[in-house]
């Protein structure tokens, strides 16, 4: 994805929703009675 890429209307909303859903999937297991730990990995950049 380009560093500066502008999106508008339905495309922008759908991409925003996808990002929120990814965030939700990452943090939803940390909430609730069990409160599990989460490790996030990035697939780019220096280790």
mmCIF file of C-alpha atoms in Angstrom:
data_model
loop_
_atom_site.group_PDB
_atom_site.id
_atom_site.type_symbol
_atom_site.label_atom_id
_atom_site.label_comp_id
_atom_site.label_asym_id
_atom_site.label_seq_id
_atom_site.Cartn_x
_atom_site.Cartn_y
_atom_site.Cartn_z
ATOM 1 C CA UNK A 1 0.000 0.000 0.000
ATOM 2 C CA UNK A 2 1.273 3.441 -0.889
ATOM 3 C CA UNK A 3 2.225 5.863 1.871
ATOM 4 C CA UNK A 4 -0.274 8.469 0.664
ATOM 5 C CA UNK A 5 -3.318 6.868 -0.847
ATOM 6 C CA UNK A 6 -6.652 8.686 -0.577
ATOM 7 C CA UNK A 7 -9.884 6.725 -0.627
ATOM 8 C CA UNK A 8 -13.415 8.107 -0.598
ATOM 9 C CA UNK A 9 -17.000 6.962 -0.149
ATOM 10 C CA UNK A 10 -17.852 3.253 0.035
ATOM 11 C CA UNK A 11 -14.284 2.111 -0.660
ATOM 12 C CA UNK A 12 -12.959 4.185 2.238
ATOM 13 C CA UNK A 13 -15.652 2.909 4.591
ATOM 14 C CA UNK A 14 -15.063 -0.718 3.660
ATOM 15 C CA UNK A 15 -11.307 -0.403 4.176
ATOM 16 C CA UNK A 16 -11.860 1.351 7.505
ATOM 17 C CA UNK A 17 -14.231 -1.417 8.584
ATOM 18 C CA UNK A 18 -11.671 -4.071 7.627
ATOM 19 C CA UNK A 19 -9.032 -2.340 9.761
ATOM 20 C CA UNK A 20 -11.380 -2.114 12.727
ATOM 21 C CA UNK A 21 -12.259 -5.795 12.352
ATOM 22 C CA UNK A 22 -8.554 -6.725 12.336
ATOM 23 C CA UNK A 23 -8.031 -4.688 15.498
ATOM 24 C CA UNK A 24 -11.083 -6.305 17.075
ATOM 25 C CA UNK A 25 -9.745 -9.786 16.310
ATOM 26 C CA UNK A 26 -6.394 -8.873 17.872
ATOM 27 C CA UNK A 27 -7.786 -7.552 21.161
ATOM 28 C CA UNK A 28 -11.038 -9.436 21.747
ATOM 29 C CA UNK A 29 -9.320 -12.424 23.357
ATOM 30 C CA UNK A 30 -7.637 -10.157 25.913
ATOM 31 C CA UNK A 31 -11.018 -9.068 27.266
ATOM 32 C CA UNK A 32 -13.403 -11.115 29.338
ATOM 33 C CA UNK A 33 -12.988 -13.474 32.278
ATOM 34 C CA UNK A 34 -9.916 -15.338 31.005
ATOM 35 C CA UNK A 35 -7.856 -12.335 29.826
ATOM 36 C CA UNK A 36 -5.317 -14.152 27.657
ATOM 37 C CA UNK A 37 -2.007 -12.675 26.457
ATOM 38 C CA UNK A 38 -1.539 -11.610 22.840
ATOM 39 C CA UNK A 39 1.614 -11.392 20.722
ATOM 40 C CA UNK A 40 1.514 -9.248 17.583
ATOM 41 C CA UNK A 41 4.003 -9.783 14.768
ATOM 42 C CA UNK A 42 4.842 -7.401 11.956
ATOM 43 C CA UNK A 43 5.953 -8.942 8.691
ATOM 44 C CA UNK A 44 8.114 -6.012 7.582
ATOM 45 C CA UNK A 45 11.053 -3.949 8.793
ATOM 46 C CA UNK A 46 14.049 -4.798 10.930
ATOM 47 C CA UNK A 47 13.711 -7.467 13.636
#
